[in-house]
Amino acid sequence: FFSRHLSGGRVMDKSTTLYTITAAGSLYTAHMLLAPRFYLSQAKIDENFDTIGLCRGLGGGIIGLTSMAYMAAKSSSEELKLAALCSGATAFVAWTVNNAYITYTKASLQAKSDLACSAFCLGICTCALAAGK
């Protein structure tokens, strides 16, 4: 997959990748901040004050990365785009490993969705960084 896309095939440029991450991050932020009970129920996690607070806290972190991706996408600075993609890739590595573990140990639909989203975003970050476009 990666070799075909990196050897002259079509690869998303950095800005398009960052806009894609912005869209995914915006949806996740809304989900975590506005509907934490739904997220927890889909993840088969007990809904209580602490877990709702953790969801909203995670939403705050996601919105931080999302806003950085959006600002970098709109910027003409290649250094800012690179920094945003590297920060995103770092977070997506951690989330993908964590989501893979959760999917393996507690296979809820939410865990599988989280794994798919984090792996997709990690993949597009990696492609954009490797392509250098």
Coordinates of N, CA and C in Angstrom, one line a residue:
F1 N 0.8 -1.2 0.0 CA 0.0 0.0 0.0 C 0.9 1.3 0.0
F2 N 1.7 1.4 1.0 CA 2.5 2.6 1.1 C 3.5 2.7 0.0
S3 N 4.1 1.6 -0.5 CA 5.1 1.8 -1.5 C 4.5 2.3 -2.8
R4 N 3.3 1.8 -3.1 CA 2.6 2.3 -4.4 C 2.3 3.8 -4.3
H5 N 1.9 4.2 -3.1 CA 1.5 5.6 -3.0 C 2.8 6.5 -2.9
L6 N 3.9 6.0 -2.4 CA 5.1 6.8 -2.3 C 6.0 6.7 -3.5
S7 N 5.6 5.9 -4.5 CA 6.5 5.7 -5.7 C 5.8 6.3 -6.9
G8 N 5.3 7.5 -6.8 CA 4.7 8.2 -7.9 C 3.2 8.1 -8.0
G9 N 2.6 7.4 -7.1 CA 1.1 7.3 -7.1 C 0.6 8.6 -6.4
R10 N -0.7 8.7 -6.3 CA -1.3 9.9 -5.7 C -1.2 9.8 -4.2
V11 N -0.6 10.8 -3.6 CA -0.5 10.9 -2.2 C -1.2 12.3 -1.8
M12 N -1.9 12.2 -0.7 CA -2.5 13.5 -0.2 C -1.3 14.4 0.2
D13 N -1.4 15.7 -0.1 CA -0.4 16.6 0.3 C -0.6 16.9 1.8
K14 N 0.3 17.6 2.4 CA 0.3 17.9 3.8 C -1.0 18.7 4.2
S15 N -1.4 19.6 3.4 CA -2.6 20.4 3.8 C -3.8 19.6 3.7
T16 N -4.0 18.8 2.7 CA -5.2 17.9 2.6 C -5.2 16.9 3.7
T17 N -4.1 16.4 4.1 CA -4.0 15.4 5.2 C -4.4 16.1 6.5
L18 N -3.9 17.4 6.7 CA -4.3 18.1 7.9 C -5.7 18.5 7.9
Y19 N -6.3 18.8 6.8 CA -7.8 19.1 6.7 C -8.6 17.8 7.1
T20 N -8.1 16.7 6.6 CA -8.8 15.4 6.9 C -8.7 15.1 8.4
I21 N -7.5 15.3 9.0 CA -7.4 15.2 10.4 C -8.3 16.1 11.2
T22 N -8.4 17.4 10.7 CA -9.3 18.4 11.3 C -10.7 17.9 11.3
A23 N -11.2 17.3 10.2 CA -12.5 16.8 10.1 C -12.8 15.7 11.1
A24 N -11.8 14.7 11.1 CA -12.0 13.6 12.0 C -11.9 14.0 13.5
G25 N -11.0 14.9 13.8 CA -10.8 15.4 15.1 C -12.0 16.2 15.6
S26 N -12.7 17.0 14.7 CA -13.8 17.7 15.0 C -15.0 16.8 15.4
L27 N -15.2 15.7 14.6 CA -16.2 14.8 15.0 C -16.0 14.1 16.3
Y28 N -14.7 13.7 16.5 CA -14.4 13.1 17.8 C -14.5 14.0 19.0
T29 N -14.1 15.3 18.8 CA -14.3 16.2 19.8 C -15.7 16.4 20.2
A30 N -16.6 16.6 19.2 CA -18.0 16.8 19.5 C -18.6 15.5 20.2
H31 N -18.1 14.4 19.8 CA -18.6 13.1 20.4 C -18.2 13.1 21.9
M32 N -16.9 13.4 22.1 CA -16.4 13.3 23.5 C -16.9 14.4 24.4
L33 N -17.1 15.6 23.9 CA -17.5 16.7 24.8 C -19.1 16.8 24.9
L34 N -19.8 16.5 23.8 CA -21.2 16.7 23.8 C -22.0 15.4 24.1
A35 N -21.4 14.3 23.8 CA -22.1 13.0 24.0 C -21.3 11.9 24.7
P36 N -20.7 12.3 25.9 CA -19.8 11.3 26.5 C -20.5 10.0 27.0
R37 N -21.8 10.2 27.4 CA -22.5 9.0 27.8 C -22.8 8.0 26.7
F38 N -23.0 8.5 25.5 CA -23.2 7.7 24.3 C -21.9 6.9 24.0
Y39 N -20.8 7.7 24.0 CA -19.4 7.1 23.8 C -19.2 5.9 24.8
L40 N -19.4 6.2 26.1 CA -19.2 5.2 27.1 C -20.1 4.0 27.0
S41 N -21.3 4.2 26.6 CA -22.2 3.1 26.5 C -21.8 2.2 25.3
Q42 N -21.3 2.8 24.2 CA -20.9 2.1 23.0 C -19.6 1.3 23.3
A43 N -18.8 1.9 24.3 CA -17.5 1.3 24.7 C -17.7 0.2 25.8
K44 N -18.9 0.1 26.3 CA -19.2 -0.8 27.4 C -18.4 -0.4 28.6
I45 N -18.4 0.9 28.9 CA -17.7 1.4 30.1 C -18.8 2.0 31.0
D46 N -18.7 1.8 32.3 CA -19.7 2.3 33.2 C -19.7 3.8 33.1
E47 N -20.9 4.4 33.1 CA -21.1 5.8 33.0 C -21.2 6.3 34.4
N48 N -20.3 7.2 34.8 CA -20.3 7.9 36.1 C -19.6 9.2 36.0
F49 N -19.6 9.9 37.0 CA -19.0 11.3 37.0 C -17.5 11.2 36.6
D50 N -16.8 10.2 37.1 CA -15.3 10.1 36.7 C -15.1 9.8 35.2
T51 N -15.8 8.8 34.7 CA -15.6 8.4 33.3 C -16.1 9.5 32.4
I52 N -17.2 10.2 32.7 CA -17.7 11.3 31.9 C -16.6 12.4 31.9
G53 N -16.0 12.7 33.0 CA -15.0 13.7 33.1 C -13.7 13.3 32.3
L54 N -13.4 12.0 32.3 CA -12.3 11.6 31.5 C -12.5 11.7 30.0
C55 N -13.8 11.4 29.6 CA -14.1 11.6 28.2 C -14.0 13.0 27.8
R56 N -14.5 13.9 28.6 CA -14.5 15.3 28.3 C -13.0 15.8 28.3
G57 N -12.2 15.3 29.2 CA -10.8 15.7 29.2 C -10.1 15.2 27.9
L58 N -10.4 14.0 27.5 CA -9.8 13.5 26.3 C -10.3 14.4 25.1
G59 N -11.5 14.8 25.1 CA -12.1 15.7 24.1 C -11.3 17.0 24.0
G60 N -10.9 17.5 25.2 CA -10.1 18.7 25.2 C -8.7 18.5 24.6
G61 N -8.1 17.3 24.8 CA -6.8 17.0 24.1 C -7.0 16.9 22.6
I62 N -8.1 16.3 22.2 CA -8.3 16.1 20.8 C -8.6 17.4 20.1
I63 N -9.3 18.3 20.8 CA -9.6 19.6 20.1 C -8.3 20.4 20.0
G64 N -7.3 20.2 21.0 CA -6.0 20.9 20.9 C -5.3 20.5 19.6
L65 N -5.2 19.2 19.4 CA -4.5 18.6 18.2 C -5.3 19.0 16.9
T66 N -6.6 19.0 17.0 CA -7.4 19.4 15.9 C -7.2 20.8 15.5
S67 N -7.2 21.7 16.5 CA -7.0 23.1 16.1 C -5.6 23.4 15.6
M68 N -4.6 22.7 16.1 CA -3.2 22.8 15.5 C -3.2 22.3 14.0
A69 N -3.9 21.2 13.8 CA -4.0 20.7 12.4 C -4.7 21.7 11.5
Y70 N -5.7 22.3 11.9 CA -6.5 23.2 11.1 C -5.6 24.5 10.8
M71 N -5.0 25.0 11.9 CA -4.1 26.2 11.7 C -3.0 25.9 10.7
A72 N -2.4 24.7 10.9 CA -1.2 24.3 10.0 C -1.7 24.1 8.6
A73 N -2.9 23.6 8.4 CA -3.4 23.4 7.0 C -3.6 24.7 6.3
K74 N -4.0 25.7 7.0 CA -4.3 27.0 6.4 C -3.0 27.8 6.2
S75 N -2.0 27.4 6.9 CA -0.7 28.2 6.9 C 0.1 27.9 5.6
S76 N 1.0 28.8 5.3 CA 1.9 28.6 4.2 C 3.2 28.0 4.7
S77 N 3.4 27.9 6.0 CA 4.6 27.5 6.6 C 4.7 25.9 6.6
E78 N 5.7 25.5 5.8 CA 6.0 24.0 5.8 C 6.5 23.5 7.1
E79 N 7.2 24.3 7.9 CA 7.6 23.9 9.2 C 6.4 23.6 10.1
L80 N 5.4 24.5 10.1 CA 4.2 24.3 10.9 C 3.5 23.1 10.5
K81 N 3.4 22.8 9.2 CA 2.7 21.6 8.7 C 3.4 20.4 9.2
L82 N 4.8 20.4 9.1 CA 5.6 19.3 9.5 C 5.4 19.0 11.0
A83 N 5.4 20.1 11.8 CA 5.2 20.0 13.3 C 3.8 19.4 13.6
A84 N 2.8 19.9 12.9 CA 1.5 19.4 13.2 C 1.3 17.9 12.8
L85 N 1.9 17.5 11.6 CA 1.8 16.1 11.2 C 2.6 15.2 12.2
C86 N 3.8 15.7 12.6 CA 4.5 14.9 13.6 C 3.8 14.7 14.9
S87 N 3.2 15.8 15.4 CA 2.5 15.8 16.6 C 1.3 14.8 16.5
G88 N 0.6 15.0 15.4 CA -0.6 14.1 15.1 C -0.1 12.6 15.0
A89 N 0.9 12.3 14.3 CA 1.4 11.0 14.2 C 1.8 10.4 15.5
T90 N 2.4 11.2 16.4 CA 2.8 10.7 17.7 C 1.5 10.3 18.5
A91 N 0.5 11.2 18.5 CA -0.7 10.9 19.2 C -1.4 9.6 18.6
F92 N -1.4 9.6 17.2 CA -2.1 8.4 16.6 C -1.4 7.1 16.8
V93 N 0.0 7.1 17.0 CA 0.7 5.9 17.4 C 0.2 5.4 18.7
A94 N 0.2 6.3 19.7 CA -0.3 6.0 21.1 C -1.7 5.5 21.0
W95 N -2.6 6.2 20.4 CA -4.0 5.8 20.3 C -4.2 4.5 19.6
T96 N -3.5 4.3 18.5 CA -3.7 3.1 17.8 C -3.2 1.9 18.6
V97 N -2.1 2.0 19.3 CA -1.6 0.9 20.1 C -2.6 0.6 21.2
N98 N -3.1 1.7 21.9 CA -4.0 1.5 23.0 C -5.4 0.9 22.5
N99 N -5.8 1.4 21.3 CA -7.1 1.0 20.8 C -7.0 -0.5 20.3
A100 N -5.8 -0.9 19.8 CA -5.6 -2.3 19.4 C -5.7 -3.2 20.7
Y101 N -5.0 -2.7 21.7 CA -5.1 -3.5 23.0 C -6.5 -3.6 23.5
I102 N -7.2 -2.5 23.5 CA -8.6 -2.6 24.0 C -9.5 -3.4 23.1
T103 N -9.3 -3.4 21.8 CA -10.1 -4.2 20.9 C -9.8 -5.7 21.1
Y104 N -8.5 -6.0 21.4 CA -8.1 -7.4 21.6 C -8.7 -7.9 22.9
T105 N -8.8 -7.0 24.0 CA -9.2 -7.5 25.3 C -10.7 -7.3 25.5
K106 N -11.3 -6.3 24.8 CA -12.7 -6.0 25.1 C -13.3 -5.5 23.8
A107 N -13.7 -6.4 22.9 CA -14.1 -6.1 21.5 C -15.4 -5.4 21.4
S108 N -15.5 -4.2 21.8 CA -16.8 -3.4 21.6 C -16.8 -2.7 20.3
L109 N -17.9 -2.4 19.8 CA -18.0 -1.7 18.5 C -17.2 -0.3 18.6
Q110 N -17.3 0.3 19.7 CA -16.6 1.6 19.9 C -15.1 1.4 19.8
A111 N -14.6 0.3 20.4 CA -13.1 0.1 20.4 C -12.7 -0.2 19.0
K112 N -13.5 -0.9 18.2 CA -13.2 -1.2 16.8 C -13.2 0.1 16.0
S113 N -14.2 0.9 16.2 CA -14.3 2.2 15.5 C -13.1 3.1 15.9
D114 N -12.7 3.2 17.1 CA -11.6 4.0 17.6 C -10.3 3.5 16.9
L115 N -10.1 2.2 16.8 CA -9.0 1.6 16.2 C -8.9 2.0 14.7
A116 N -10.0 1.8 14.0 CA -10.0 2.1 12.6 C -9.7 3.6 12.4
C117 N -10.3 4.5 13.1 CA -10.0 5.9 13.0 C -8.6 6.3 13.3
S118 N -8.1 5.8 14.4 CA -6.7 6.2 14.7 C -5.7 5.6 13.7
A119 N -5.9 4.3 13.3 CA -5.0 3.7 12.3 C -5.1 4.4 11.0
F120 N -6.3 4.8 10.6 CA -6.4 5.6 9.3 C -5.7 6.9 9.4
C121 N -5.9 7.6 10.5 CA -5.2 8.9 10.6 C -3.7 8.8 10.7
L122 N -3.2 7.7 11.4 CA -1.8 7.4 11.5 C -1.3 7.1 10.1
G123 N -2.0 6.4 9.3 CA -1.6 6.0 8.0 C -1.4 7.2 7.1
I124 N -2.4 8.2 7.1 CA -2.3 9.3 6.2 C -1.2 10.3 6.7
C125 N -1.0 10.4 8.0 CA 0.1 11.2 8.5 C 1.4 10.6 8.0
T126 N 1.5 9.3 8.1 CA 2.8 8.7 7.7 C 3.1 8.9 6.2
C127 N 2.0 8.7 5.4 CA 2.2 8.9 4.0 C 2.6 10.3 3.6
A128 N 1.9 11.3 4.3 CA 2.2 12.7 4.0 C 3.6 13.0 4.4
L129 N 4.0 12.5 5.5 CA 5.4 12.8 6.0 C 6.4 12.1 5.1
A130 N 6.2 10.9 4.7 CA 7.1 10.1 3.9 C 7.2 10.7 2.5
A131 N 6.1 11.2 2.0 CA 6.1 11.8 0.7 C 6.8 13.1 0.6
G132 N 6.8 13.8 1.7 CA 7.4 15.1 1.8 C 6.7 16.2 1.0
K133 N 5.5 16.0 0.6 CA 4.8 16.9 -0.3 C 4.1 18.0 0.6

